[in-house]
Amino acid sequence: MTNICSTGLDIGFASLDYLQIGFLGIVQGITELLPVSSTAHMRIVPALLGWPDPGSAFSAAMQLAALAAVVSYFWRDVRQVVSGSVGAVRQRDYNNQWFILAVAIVLATIPIGIAGVALSSTLNACNSPLRGLMVIGISCVVMAVLLAAAELSCRHRRTVGEMRLRDALIVGIAQIGALIPGVSRSGSTLTAALFLNFKREEAARFSFLLGLPAIALAGLKELWVLFHADLPAQAWAHLFFGLVIASISAFFAIWGLMRFLEKFSTWPFVIYRAVLGIFLIVAVSTGLLS
């Protein structure tokens, strides 16, 4: 097996077996679309089980599983955004809600696109400081506090149909936080949308739709990088096996989350994040985990 850090790229997943990859695929698929940070769990779970860190390249490529799940679940919305915006351009009806949403999605992708390119060498490096468990623990606690503040201070009345371009830009800027393990793309964008007074289920819908280009670009970019890293065939087999498993679990995760937010608040995620973050901070401080 090729040295997993021979090119400076973190590809620890190449040293895992199919059972480990399958398990991590399930964890990745579930946590990618819940506001709990998939990259954090991809770092925490292997550490707790004594497995090698699968690496940031694995986490980024696995986002394509989330892309498949979001497009499948929100297929009607995706189709309407595409067909509605194309029809609006043909008719020069730039007040069309689907055209505005399409522009909003593009606008929201620009901040994380710039930040992702600027930080790519640090994010994908072997032993990246951003993947440290202490960083993840602090991020989890900070996001728990912000999500709690959104629940306590906001009215949760708006729908996606009331979305303005300013809202999209704010959520897009919040999406940059997803580059830090422990923050979560869905968590940061959901929290920002809640602060903008969107209903919980509408905030989640807004978050998922605005995240489609970012998820696609990050995943495809990572596949391109891995393609040029001379990975052995076994590593590619591991990666695609993980993608299939993660896609299935991601679909069920998004289905469950949308139904949960129709009836309940995000407090369970606040508590989970806070407990997880405090555990990591204590575990690292006492030497239990490193």
PDB file of C-alpha atoms in Angstrom:
ATOM      1  CA  MET A   1       0.000   0.000   0.000  1.00  0.00           C
ATOM      2  CA  THR A   2       1.262   3.463  -0.895  1.00  0.00           C
ATOM      3  CA  ASN A   3       2.433   5.594   2.013  1.00  0.00           C
ATOM      4  CA  ILE A   4      -0.718   7.443   2.982  1.00  0.00           C
ATOM      5  CA  CYS A   5       1.194  10.698   3.377  1.00  0.00           C
ATOM      6  CA  SER A   6       3.738  10.246   0.612  1.00  0.00           C
ATOM      7  CA  THR A   7       2.458  13.269  -1.317  1.00  0.00           C
ATOM      8  CA  GLY A   8       1.473  15.350   1.701  1.00  0.00           C
ATOM      9  CA  LEU A   9      -2.189  14.509   1.079  1.00  0.00           C
ATOM     10  CA  ASP A  10      -4.094  13.025   4.018  1.00  0.00           C
ATOM     11  CA  ILE A  11      -5.519   9.739   2.656  1.00  0.00           C
ATOM     12  CA  GLY A  12      -5.671   7.583   5.762  1.00  0.00           C
ATOM     13  CA  PHE A  13      -8.777   5.794   4.448  1.00  0.00           C
ATOM     14  CA  ALA A  14      -6.504   3.784   2.142  1.00  0.00           C
ATOM     15  CA  SER A  15      -5.319   1.764   5.164  1.00  0.00           C
ATOM     16  CA  LEU A  16      -8.826   0.842   6.374  1.00  0.00           C
ATOM     17  CA  ASP A  17     -10.725  -2.359   5.540  1.00  0.00           C
ATOM     18  CA  TYR A  18     -14.232  -2.613   4.053  1.00  0.00           C
ATOM     19  CA  LEU A  19     -15.926  -3.120   7.424  1.00  0.00           C
ATOM     20  CA  GLN A  20     -14.307   0.029   8.793  1.00  0.00           C
ATOM     21  CA  ILE A  21     -15.090   1.986   5.617  1.00  0.00           C
ATOM     22  CA  GLY A  22     -18.710   0.802   5.688  1.00  0.00           C
ATOM     23  CA  PHE A  23     -19.140   1.837   9.315  1.00  0.00           C
ATOM     24  CA  LEU A  24     -17.575   5.245   8.682  1.00  0.00           C
ATOM     25  CA  GLY A  25     -19.767   5.604   5.583  1.00  0.00           C
ATOM     26  CA  ILE A  26     -22.867   5.200   7.752  1.00  0.00           C
ATOM     27  CA  VAL A  27     -21.545   7.728  10.279  1.00  0.00           C
ATOM     28  CA  GLN A  28     -20.569  10.155   7.511  1.00  0.00           C
ATOM     29  CA  GLY A  29     -23.934   9.876   5.750  1.00  0.00           C
ATOM     30  CA  ILE A  30     -25.909  10.528   8.926  1.00  0.00           C
ATOM     31  CA  THR A  31     -23.776  13.326  10.344  1.00  0.00           C
ATOM     32  CA  GLU A  32     -23.167  15.171   7.040  1.00  0.00           C
ATOM     33  CA  LEU A  33     -26.779  16.352   6.906  1.00  0.00           C
ATOM     34  CA  LEU A  34     -27.447  16.718  10.631  1.00  0.00           C
ATOM     35  CA  PRO A  35     -26.161  19.868  12.390  1.00  0.00           C
ATOM     36  CA  VAL A  36     -23.493  17.921  14.299  1.00  0.00           C
ATOM     37  CA  SER A  37     -20.457  18.016  11.925  1.00  0.00           C
ATOM     38  CA  SER A  38     -19.511  15.001   9.851  1.00  0.00           C
ATOM     39  CA  THR A  39     -15.823  15.956   9.698  1.00  0.00           C
ATOM     40  CA  ALA A  40     -15.763  16.014  13.498  1.00  0.00           C
ATOM     41  CA  HIS A  41     -17.238  12.517  13.685  1.00  0.00           C
ATOM     42  CA  MET A  42     -14.835  11.278  11.013  1.00  0.00           C
ATOM     43  CA  ARG A  43     -12.057  12.348  13.368  1.00  0.00           C
ATOM     44  CA  ILE A  44     -13.671  11.320  16.674  1.00  0.00           C
ATOM     45  CA  VAL A  45     -15.024   7.849  15.831  1.00  0.00           C
ATOM     46  CA  PRO A  46     -11.714   6.440  14.538  1.00  0.00           C
ATOM     47  CA  ALA A  47      -9.907   7.960  17.536  1.00  0.00           C
ATOM     48  CA  LEU A  48     -12.281   6.260  19.976  1.00  0.00           C
ATOM     49  CA  LEU A  49     -12.049   2.912  18.141  1.00  0.00           C
ATOM     50  CA  GLY A  50      -8.294   3.056  17.712  1.00  0.00           C
ATOM     51  CA  TRP A  51      -8.482   3.222  13.901  1.00  0.00           C
ATOM     52  CA  PRO A  52      -6.323   5.407  11.655  1.00  0.00           C
ATOM     53  CA  ASP A  53      -7.747   8.821  10.829  1.00  0.00           C
ATOM     54  CA  PRO A  54      -9.417   8.394   7.371  1.00  0.00           C
ATOM     55  CA  GLY A  55      -8.278  11.903   6.488  1.00  0.00           C
ATOM     56  CA  SER A  56      -9.887  15.092   5.297  1.00  0.00           C
ATOM     57  CA  ALA A  57      -9.806  13.887   1.680  1.00  0.00           C
ATOM     58  CA  PHE A  58     -12.179  11.050   2.605  1.00  0.00           C
ATOM     59  CA  SER A  59     -14.564  13.415   4.411  1.00  0.00           C
ATOM     60  CA  ALA A  60     -14.609  15.866   1.508  1.00  0.00           C
ATOM     61  CA  ALA A  61     -15.131  13.185  -1.157  1.00  0.00           C
ATOM     62  CA  MET A  62     -17.916  11.645   0.928  1.00  0.00           C
ATOM     63  CA  GLN A  63     -19.864  14.899   0.539  1.00  0.00           C
ATOM     64  CA  LEU A  64     -20.946  13.576  -2.855  1.00  0.00           C
ATOM     65  CA  ALA A  65     -23.089  11.096  -0.918  1.00  0.00           C
ATOM     66  CA  ALA A  66     -24.849  14.027   0.744  1.00  0.00           C
ATOM     67  CA  LEU A  67     -25.266  15.640  -2.683  1.00  0.00           C
ATOM     68  CA  ALA A  68     -27.048  12.542  -3.990  1.00  0.00           C
ATOM     69  CA  ALA A  69     -29.308  12.441  -0.923  1.00  0.00           C
ATOM     70  CA  VAL A  70     -30.239  16.149  -1.045  1.00  0.00           C
ATOM     71  CA  VAL A  71     -30.959  16.106  -4.796  1.00  0.00           C
ATOM     72  CA  SER A  72     -33.071  12.962  -4.400  1.00  0.00           C
ATOM     73  CA  TYR A  73     -35.043  14.280  -1.434  1.00  0.00           C
ATOM     74  CA  PHE A  74     -35.521  17.805  -2.793  1.00  0.00           C
ATOM     75  CA  TRP A  75     -35.828  16.761  -6.428  1.00  0.00           C
ATOM     76  CA  ARG A  76     -39.020  18.779  -6.928  1.00  0.00           C
ATOM     77  CA  ASP A  77     -37.329  21.929  -5.598  1.00  0.00           C
ATOM     78  CA  VAL A  78     -34.173  21.318  -7.643  1.00  0.00           C
ATOM     79  CA  ARG A  79     -36.206  20.787 -10.816  1.00  0.00           C
ATOM     80  CA  GLN A  80     -38.247  23.930 -10.198  1.00  0.00           C
ATOM     81  CA  VAL A  81     -35.152  26.032  -9.525  1.00  0.00           C
ATOM     82  CA  VAL A  82     -33.558  24.900 -12.789  1.00  0.00           C
ATOM     83  CA  SER A  83     -36.628  25.010 -15.027  1.00  0.00           C
ATOM     84  CA  GLY A  84     -38.099  28.089 -13.347  1.00  0.00           C
ATOM     85  CA  SER A  85     -34.915  30.131 -13.584  1.00  0.00           C
ATOM     86  CA  VAL A  86     -34.338  29.120 -17.227  1.00  0.00           C
ATOM     87  CA  GLY A  87     -37.930  30.087 -18.047  1.00  0.00           C
ATOM     88  CA  ALA A  88     -37.520  33.377 -16.185  1.00  0.00           C
ATOM     89  CA  VAL A  89     -34.412  34.270 -18.199  1.00  0.00           C
ATOM     90  CA  ARG A  90     -36.203  33.485 -21.451  1.00  0.00           C
ATOM     91  CA  GLN A  91     -39.147  35.674 -20.440  1.00  0.00           C
ATOM     92  CA  ARG A  92     -36.908  38.272 -18.772  1.00  0.00           C
ATOM     93  CA  ASP A  93     -38.923  37.886 -15.608  1.00  0.00           C
ATOM     94  CA  TYR A  94     -36.170  38.516 -13.087  1.00  0.00           C
ATOM     95  CA  ASN A  95     -38.634  38.769 -10.192  1.00  0.00           C
ATOM     96  CA  ASN A  96     -39.494  35.081 -10.584  1.00  0.00           C
ATOM     97  CA  GLN A  97     -39.017  33.389  -7.170  1.00  0.00           C
ATOM     98  CA  TRP A  98     -37.136  30.438  -8.676  1.00  0.00           C
ATOM     99  CA  PHE A  99     -34.760  32.731 -10.550  1.00  0.00           C
ATOM    100  CA  ILE A 100     -34.101  34.671  -7.339  1.00  0.00           C
ATOM    101  CA  LEU A 101     -33.450  31.414  -5.487  1.00  0.00           C
ATOM    102  CA  ALA A 102     -31.033  30.291  -8.223  1.00  0.00           C
ATOM    103  CA  VAL A 103     -29.124  33.585  -7.966  1.00  0.00           C
ATOM    104  CA  ALA A 104     -29.152  33.254  -4.182  1.00  0.00           C
ATOM    105  CA  ILE A 105     -27.631  29.769  -4.370  1.00  0.00           C
ATOM    106  CA  VAL A 106     -24.823  31.027  -6.617  1.00  0.00           C
ATOM    107  CA  LEU A 107     -24.249  34.056  -4.378  1.00  0.00           C
ATOM    108  CA  ALA A 108     -24.114  31.911  -1.234  1.00  0.00           C
ATOM    109  CA  THR A 109     -21.477  29.644  -2.793  1.00  0.00           C
ATOM    110  CA  ILE A 110     -18.942  32.396  -3.520  1.00  0.00           C
ATOM    111  CA  PRO A 111     -17.654  32.943   0.069  1.00  0.00           C
ATOM    112  CA  ILE A 112     -16.925  29.272   0.823  1.00  0.00           C
ATOM    113  CA  GLY A 113     -15.486  28.803  -2.674  1.00  0.00           C
ATOM    114  CA  ILE A 114     -12.915  31.539  -2.052  1.00  0.00           C
ATOM    115  CA  ALA A 115     -12.143  30.360   1.483  1.00  0.00           C
ATOM    116  CA  GLY A 116     -11.931  26.708   0.423  1.00  0.00           C
ATOM    117  CA  VAL A 117      -9.344  27.456  -2.261  1.00  0.00           C
ATOM    118  CA  ALA A 118      -7.336  29.654   0.118  1.00  0.00           C
ATOM    119  CA  LEU A 119      -7.234  27.019   2.874  1.00  0.00           C
ATOM    120  CA  SER A 120      -7.099  23.831   0.780  1.00  0.00           C
ATOM    121  CA  SER A 121      -3.411  23.125   1.417  1.00  0.00           C
ATOM    122  CA  THR A 122      -3.903  23.405   5.182  1.00  0.00           C
ATOM    123  CA  LEU A 123      -7.176  21.471   5.277  1.00  0.00           C
ATOM    124  CA  ASN A 124      -5.853  18.491   3.312  1.00  0.00           C
ATOM    125  CA  ALA A 125      -2.371  18.338   4.809  1.00  0.00           C
ATOM    126  CA  CYS A 126      -1.321  15.345   6.870  1.00  0.00           C
ATOM    127  CA  ASN A 127      -1.727  16.083  10.584  1.00  0.00           C
ATOM    128  CA  SER A 128      -3.535  19.332   9.796  1.00  0.00           C
ATOM    129  CA  PRO A 129      -3.880  21.461  12.963  1.00  0.00           C
ATOM    130  CA  LEU A 130      -7.501  22.141  12.028  1.00  0.00           C
ATOM    131  CA  ARG A 131      -8.306  18.438  12.547  1.00  0.00           C
ATOM    132  CA  GLY A 132      -7.081  18.443  16.139  1.00  0.00           C
ATOM    133  CA  LEU A 133      -9.566  17.067  18.672  1.00  0.00           C
ATOM    134  CA  MET A 134      -9.240  20.174  20.844  1.00  0.00           C
ATOM    135  CA  VAL A 135     -10.206  22.375  17.870  1.00  0.00           C
ATOM    136  CA  ILE A 136     -13.192  20.110  17.213  1.00  0.00           C
ATOM    137  CA  GLY A 137     -14.256  20.208  20.876  1.00  0.00           C
ATOM    138  CA  ILE A 138     -14.127  23.994  21.050  1.00  0.00           C
ATOM    139  CA  SER A 139     -15.994  24.280  17.735  1.00  0.00           C
ATOM    140  CA  CYS A 140     -18.755  21.990  18.989  1.00  0.00           C
ATOM    141  CA  VAL A 141     -19.255  24.059  22.134  1.00  0.00           C
ATOM    142  CA  VAL A 142     -19.244  27.372  20.243  1.00  0.00           C
ATOM    143  CA  MET A 143     -21.818  26.118  17.747  1.00  0.00           C
ATOM    144  CA  ALA A 144     -23.976  24.713  20.566  1.00  0.00           C
ATOM    145  CA  VAL A 145     -24.060  28.192  22.136  1.00  0.00           C
ATOM    146  CA  LEU A 146     -24.926  29.866  18.802  1.00  0.00           C
ATOM    147  CA  LEU A 147     -27.652  27.349  17.966  1.00  0.00           C
ATOM    148  CA  ALA A 148     -29.126  27.786  21.464  1.00  0.00           C
ATOM    149  CA  ALA A 149     -29.091  31.571  21.007  1.00  0.00           C
ATOM    150  CA  ALA A 150     -30.929  31.175  17.684  1.00  0.00           C
ATOM    151  CA  GLU A 151     -33.595  29.060  19.355  1.00  0.00           C
ATOM    152  CA  LEU A 152     -34.059  31.514  22.228  1.00  0.00           C
ATOM    153  CA  SER A 153     -33.995  34.810  20.345  1.00  0.00           C
ATOM    154  CA  CYS A 154     -35.669  34.189  16.987  1.00  0.00           C
ATOM    155  CA  ARG A 155     -39.311  33.988  15.897  1.00  0.00           C
ATOM    156  CA  HIS A 156     -39.124  31.203  13.260  1.00  0.00           C
ATOM    157  CA  ARG A 157     -41.858  32.580  10.964  1.00  0.00           C
ATOM    158  CA  ARG A 158     -40.322  33.024   7.508  1.00  0.00           C
ATOM    159  CA  THR A 159     -40.381  30.613   4.555  1.00  0.00           C
ATOM    160  CA  VAL A 160     -37.952  30.034   1.686  1.00  0.00           C
ATOM    161  CA  GLY A 161     -40.345  31.943  -0.586  1.00  0.00           C
ATOM    162  CA  GLU A 162     -39.589  35.082   1.475  1.00  0.00           C
ATOM    163  CA  MET A 163     -35.836  34.681   1.090  1.00  0.00           C
ATOM    164  CA  ARG A 164     -33.873  37.738  -0.076  1.00  0.00           C
ATOM    165  CA  LEU A 165     -30.409  37.899  -1.643  1.00  0.00           C
ATOM    166  CA  ARG A 166     -29.090  39.461   1.557  1.00  0.00           C
ATOM    167  CA  ASP A 167     -30.260  36.362   3.449  1.00  0.00           C
ATOM    168  CA  ALA A 168     -28.411  34.126   1.006  1.00  0.00           C
ATOM    169  CA  LEU A 169     -25.191  36.107   1.399  1.00  0.00           C
ATOM    170  CA  ILE A 170     -25.386  35.919   5.210  1.00  0.00           C
ATOM    171  CA  VAL A 171     -25.981  32.166   5.133  1.00  0.00           C
ATOM    172  CA  GLY A 172     -23.222  31.811   2.532  1.00  0.00           C
ATOM    173  CA  ILE A 173     -20.741  33.617   4.784  1.00  0.00           C
ATOM    174  CA  ALA A 174     -21.801  31.396   7.702  1.00  0.00           C
ATOM    175  CA  GLN A 175     -21.104  28.378   5.480  1.00  0.00           C
ATOM    176  CA  ILE A 176     -17.372  29.204   5.585  1.00  0.00           C
ATOM    177  CA  GLY A 177     -17.383  27.874   9.135  1.00  0.00           C
ATOM    178  CA  ALA A 178     -17.941  24.387   7.707  1.00  0.00           C
ATOM    179  CA  LEU A 179     -14.264  24.306   6.751  1.00  0.00           C
ATOM    180  CA  ILE A 180     -13.427  23.927  10.454  1.00  0.00           C
ATOM    181  CA  PRO A 181     -14.148  20.403  11.774  1.00  0.00           C
ATOM    182  CA  GLY A 182     -16.726  20.579  14.544  1.00  0.00           C
ATOM    183  CA  VAL A 183     -18.661  23.508  13.065  1.00  0.00           C
ATOM    184  CA  SER A 184     -20.726  21.605  10.430  1.00  0.00           C
ATOM    185  CA  ARG A 185     -21.945  22.982   7.108  1.00  0.00           C
ATOM    186  CA  SER A 186     -25.559  22.163   7.879  1.00  0.00           C
ATOM    187  CA  GLY A 187     -25.107  23.404  11.447  1.00  0.00           C
ATOM    188  CA  SER A 188     -23.618  26.765  10.485  1.00  0.00           C
ATOM    189  CA  THR A 189     -26.105  27.458   7.687  1.00  0.00           C
ATOM    190  CA  LEU A 190     -29.097  26.203   9.692  1.00  0.00           C
ATOM    191  CA  THR A 191     -28.092  28.421  12.613  1.00  0.00           C
ATOM    192  CA  ALA A 192     -27.688  31.451  10.344  1.00  0.00           C
ATOM    193  CA  ALA A 193     -31.087  30.814   8.741  1.00  0.00           C
ATOM    194  CA  LEU A 194     -32.703  30.509  12.186  1.00  0.00           C
ATOM    195  CA  PHE A 195     -31.181  33.856  13.189  1.00  0.00           C
ATOM    196  CA  LEU A 196     -32.885  35.265  10.072  1.00  0.00           C
ATOM    197  CA  ASN A 197     -36.205  34.075  11.561  1.00  0.00           C
ATOM    198  CA  PHE A 198     -36.905  31.208   9.165  1.00  0.00           C
ATOM    199  CA  LYS A 199     -39.079  28.359  10.394  1.00  0.00           C
ATOM    200  CA  ARG A 200     -36.987  25.403  11.514  1.00  0.00           C
ATOM    201  CA  GLU A 201     -37.961  23.093   8.653  1.00  0.00           C
ATOM    202  CA  GLU A 202     -37.681  25.988   6.167  1.00  0.00           C
ATOM    203  CA  ALA A 203     -34.256  26.877   7.561  1.00  0.00           C
ATOM    204  CA  ALA A 204     -33.148  23.287   6.950  1.00  0.00           C
ATOM    205  CA  ARG A 205     -34.579  23.342   3.421  1.00  0.00           C
ATOM    206  CA  PHE A 206     -32.877  26.695   2.770  1.00  0.00           C
ATOM    207  CA  SER A 207     -29.612  25.294   4.157  1.00  0.00           C
ATOM    208  CA  PHE A 208     -29.671  22.168   1.998  1.00  0.00           C
ATOM    209  CA  LEU A 209     -30.583  23.930  -1.253  1.00  0.00           C
ATOM    210  CA  LEU A 210     -27.992  26.677  -0.796  1.00  0.00           C
ATOM    211  CA  GLY A 211     -25.373  24.061   0.033  1.00  0.00           C
ATOM    212  CA  LEU A 212     -25.764  22.027  -3.173  1.00  0.00           C
ATOM    213  CA  PRO A 213     -23.052  23.800  -5.239  1.00  0.00           C
ATOM    214  CA  ALA A 214     -20.630  23.897  -2.297  1.00  0.00           C
ATOM    215  CA  ILE A 215     -21.113  20.193  -1.607  1.00  0.00           C
ATOM    216  CA  ALA A 216     -20.728  19.319  -5.284  1.00  0.00           C
ATOM    217  CA  LEU A 217     -17.652  21.485  -5.823  1.00  0.00           C
ATOM    218  CA  ALA A 218     -15.917  20.248  -2.667  1.00  0.00           C
ATOM    219  CA  GLY A 219     -16.576  16.597  -3.467  1.00  0.00           C
ATOM    220  CA  LEU A 220     -15.620  16.805  -7.145  1.00  0.00           C
ATOM    221  CA  LYS A 221     -12.536  18.874  -6.364  1.00  0.00           C
ATOM    222  CA  GLU A 222     -11.413  16.243  -3.877  1.00  0.00           C
ATOM    223  CA  LEU A 223     -11.954  13.436  -6.388  1.00  0.00           C
ATOM    224  CA  TRP A 224      -9.830  15.408  -8.868  1.00  0.00           C
ATOM    225  CA  VAL A 225      -7.036  15.792  -6.307  1.00  0.00           C
ATOM    226  CA  LEU A 226      -7.199  12.103  -5.409  1.00  0.00           C
ATOM    227  CA  PHE A 227      -7.167  11.174  -9.097  1.00  0.00           C
ATOM    228  CA  HIS A 228      -3.788  12.877  -9.412  1.00  0.00           C
ATOM    229  CA  ALA A 229      -2.435  11.308  -6.224  1.00  0.00           C
ATOM    230  CA  ASP A 230      -1.746   7.913  -7.858  1.00  0.00           C
ATOM    231  CA  LEU A 231      -3.984   5.989  -5.468  1.00  0.00           C
ATOM    232  CA  PRO A 232      -3.970   2.204  -5.782  1.00  0.00           C
ATOM    233  CA  ALA A 233      -7.105   0.491  -7.111  1.00  0.00           C
ATOM    234  CA  GLN A 234      -7.903  -0.842  -3.630  1.00  0.00           C
ATOM    235  CA  ALA A 235      -8.110   2.687  -2.239  1.00  0.00           C
ATOM    236  CA  TRP A 236     -10.548   3.712  -4.996  1.00  0.00           C
ATOM    237  CA  ALA A 237     -12.660   0.626  -4.262  1.00  0.00           C
ATOM    238  CA  HIS A 238     -12.768   1.631  -0.584  1.00  0.00           C
ATOM    239  CA  LEU A 239     -13.777   5.184  -1.478  1.00  0.00           C
ATOM    240  CA  PHE A 240     -16.644   4.224  -3.783  1.00  0.00           C
ATOM    241  CA  PHE A 241     -17.888   1.579  -1.356  1.00  0.00           C
ATOM    242  CA  GLY A 242     -18.025   4.282   1.316  1.00  0.00           C
ATOM    243  CA  LEU A 243     -19.899   6.588  -1.069  1.00  0.00           C
ATOM    244  CA  VAL A 244     -22.628   4.022  -1.683  1.00  0.00           C
ATOM    245  CA  ILE A 245     -23.108   3.323   2.030  1.00  0.00           C
ATOM    246  CA  ALA A 246     -23.011   7.031   2.911  1.00  0.00           C
ATOM    247  CA  SER A 247     -25.577   7.914   0.209  1.00  0.00           C
ATOM    248  CA  ILE A 248     -28.120   5.497   1.656  1.00  0.00           C
ATOM    249  CA  SER A 249     -27.630   6.616   5.245  1.00  0.00           C
ATOM    250  CA  ALA A 250     -27.654  10.307   4.202  1.00  0.00           C
ATOM    251  CA  PHE A 251     -31.061   9.963   2.558  1.00  0.00           C
ATOM    252  CA  PHE A 252     -32.577   8.507   5.721  1.00  0.00           C
ATOM    253  CA  ALA A 253     -30.858  11.199   7.782  1.00  0.00           C
ATOM    254  CA  ILE A 254     -32.372  14.045   5.770  1.00  0.00           C
ATOM    255  CA  TRP A 255     -35.794  12.372   5.797  1.00  0.00           C
ATOM    256  CA  GLY A 256     -35.656  12.041   9.570  1.00  0.00           C
ATOM    257  CA  LEU A 257     -34.349  15.570  10.140  1.00  0.00           C
ATOM    258  CA  MET A 258     -37.053  17.245   8.068  1.00  0.00           C
ATOM    259  CA  ARG A 259     -39.796  15.392   9.889  1.00  0.00           C
ATOM    260  CA  PHE A 260     -38.199  16.088  13.253  1.00  0.00           C
ATOM    261  CA  LEU A 261     -37.944  19.849  12.629  1.00  0.00           C
ATOM    262  CA  GLU A 262     -41.602  20.012  11.557  1.00  0.00           C
ATOM    263  CA  LYS A 263     -42.579  19.180  15.150  1.00  0.00           C
ATOM    264  CA  PHE A 264     -39.616  19.852  17.411  1.00  0.00           C
ATOM    265  CA  SER A 265     -36.850  22.387  18.079  1.00  0.00           C
ATOM    266  CA  THR A 266     -33.102  21.945  17.620  1.00  0.00           C
ATOM    267  CA  TRP A 267     -32.436  21.661  21.364  1.00  0.00           C
ATOM    268  CA  PRO A 268     -31.439  17.950  21.164  1.00  0.00           C
ATOM    269  CA  PHE A 269     -28.654  18.966  18.756  1.00  0.00           C
ATOM    270  CA  VAL A 270     -27.624  21.815  21.056  1.00  0.00           C
ATOM    271  CA  ILE A 271     -27.292  19.409  23.981  1.00  0.00           C
ATOM    272  CA  TYR A 272     -25.499  16.764  21.907  1.00  0.00           C
ATOM    273  CA  ARG A 273     -23.001  19.296  20.594  1.00  0.00           C
ATOM    274  CA  ALA A 274     -22.322  20.751  24.040  1.00  0.00           C
ATOM    275  CA  VAL A 275     -21.823  17.332  25.650  1.00  0.00           C
ATOM    276  CA  LEU A 276     -19.609  16.120  22.802  1.00  0.00           C
ATOM    277  CA  GLY A 277     -17.517  19.280  22.832  1.00  0.00           C
ATOM    278  CA  ILE A 278     -17.000  19.264  26.600  1.00  0.00           C
ATOM    279  CA  PHE A 279     -16.100  15.548  26.497  1.00  0.00           C
ATOM    280  CA  LEU A 280     -13.453  16.179  23.817  1.00  0.00           C
ATOM    281  CA  ILE A 281     -11.962  19.162  25.629  1.00  0.00           C
ATOM    282  CA  VAL A 282     -11.705  17.164  28.870  1.00  0.00           C
ATOM    283  CA  ALA A 283     -10.451  14.008  27.094  1.00  0.00           C
ATOM    284  CA  VAL A 284      -7.683  15.884  25.299  1.00  0.00           C
ATOM    285  CA  SER A 285      -6.758  17.904  28.392  1.00  0.00           C
ATOM    286  CA  THR A 286      -6.415  14.755  30.517  1.00  0.00           C
ATOM    287  CA  GLY A 287      -4.617  12.727  27.834  1.00  0.00           C
ATOM    288  CA  LEU A 288      -7.477  10.271  27.319  1.00  0.00           C
ATOM    289  CA  LEU A 289      -7.507  11.178  23.625  1.00  0.00           C
ATOM    290  CA  SER A 290      -4.866  12.820  21.489  1.00  0.00           C
TER     291      SER A 290
END
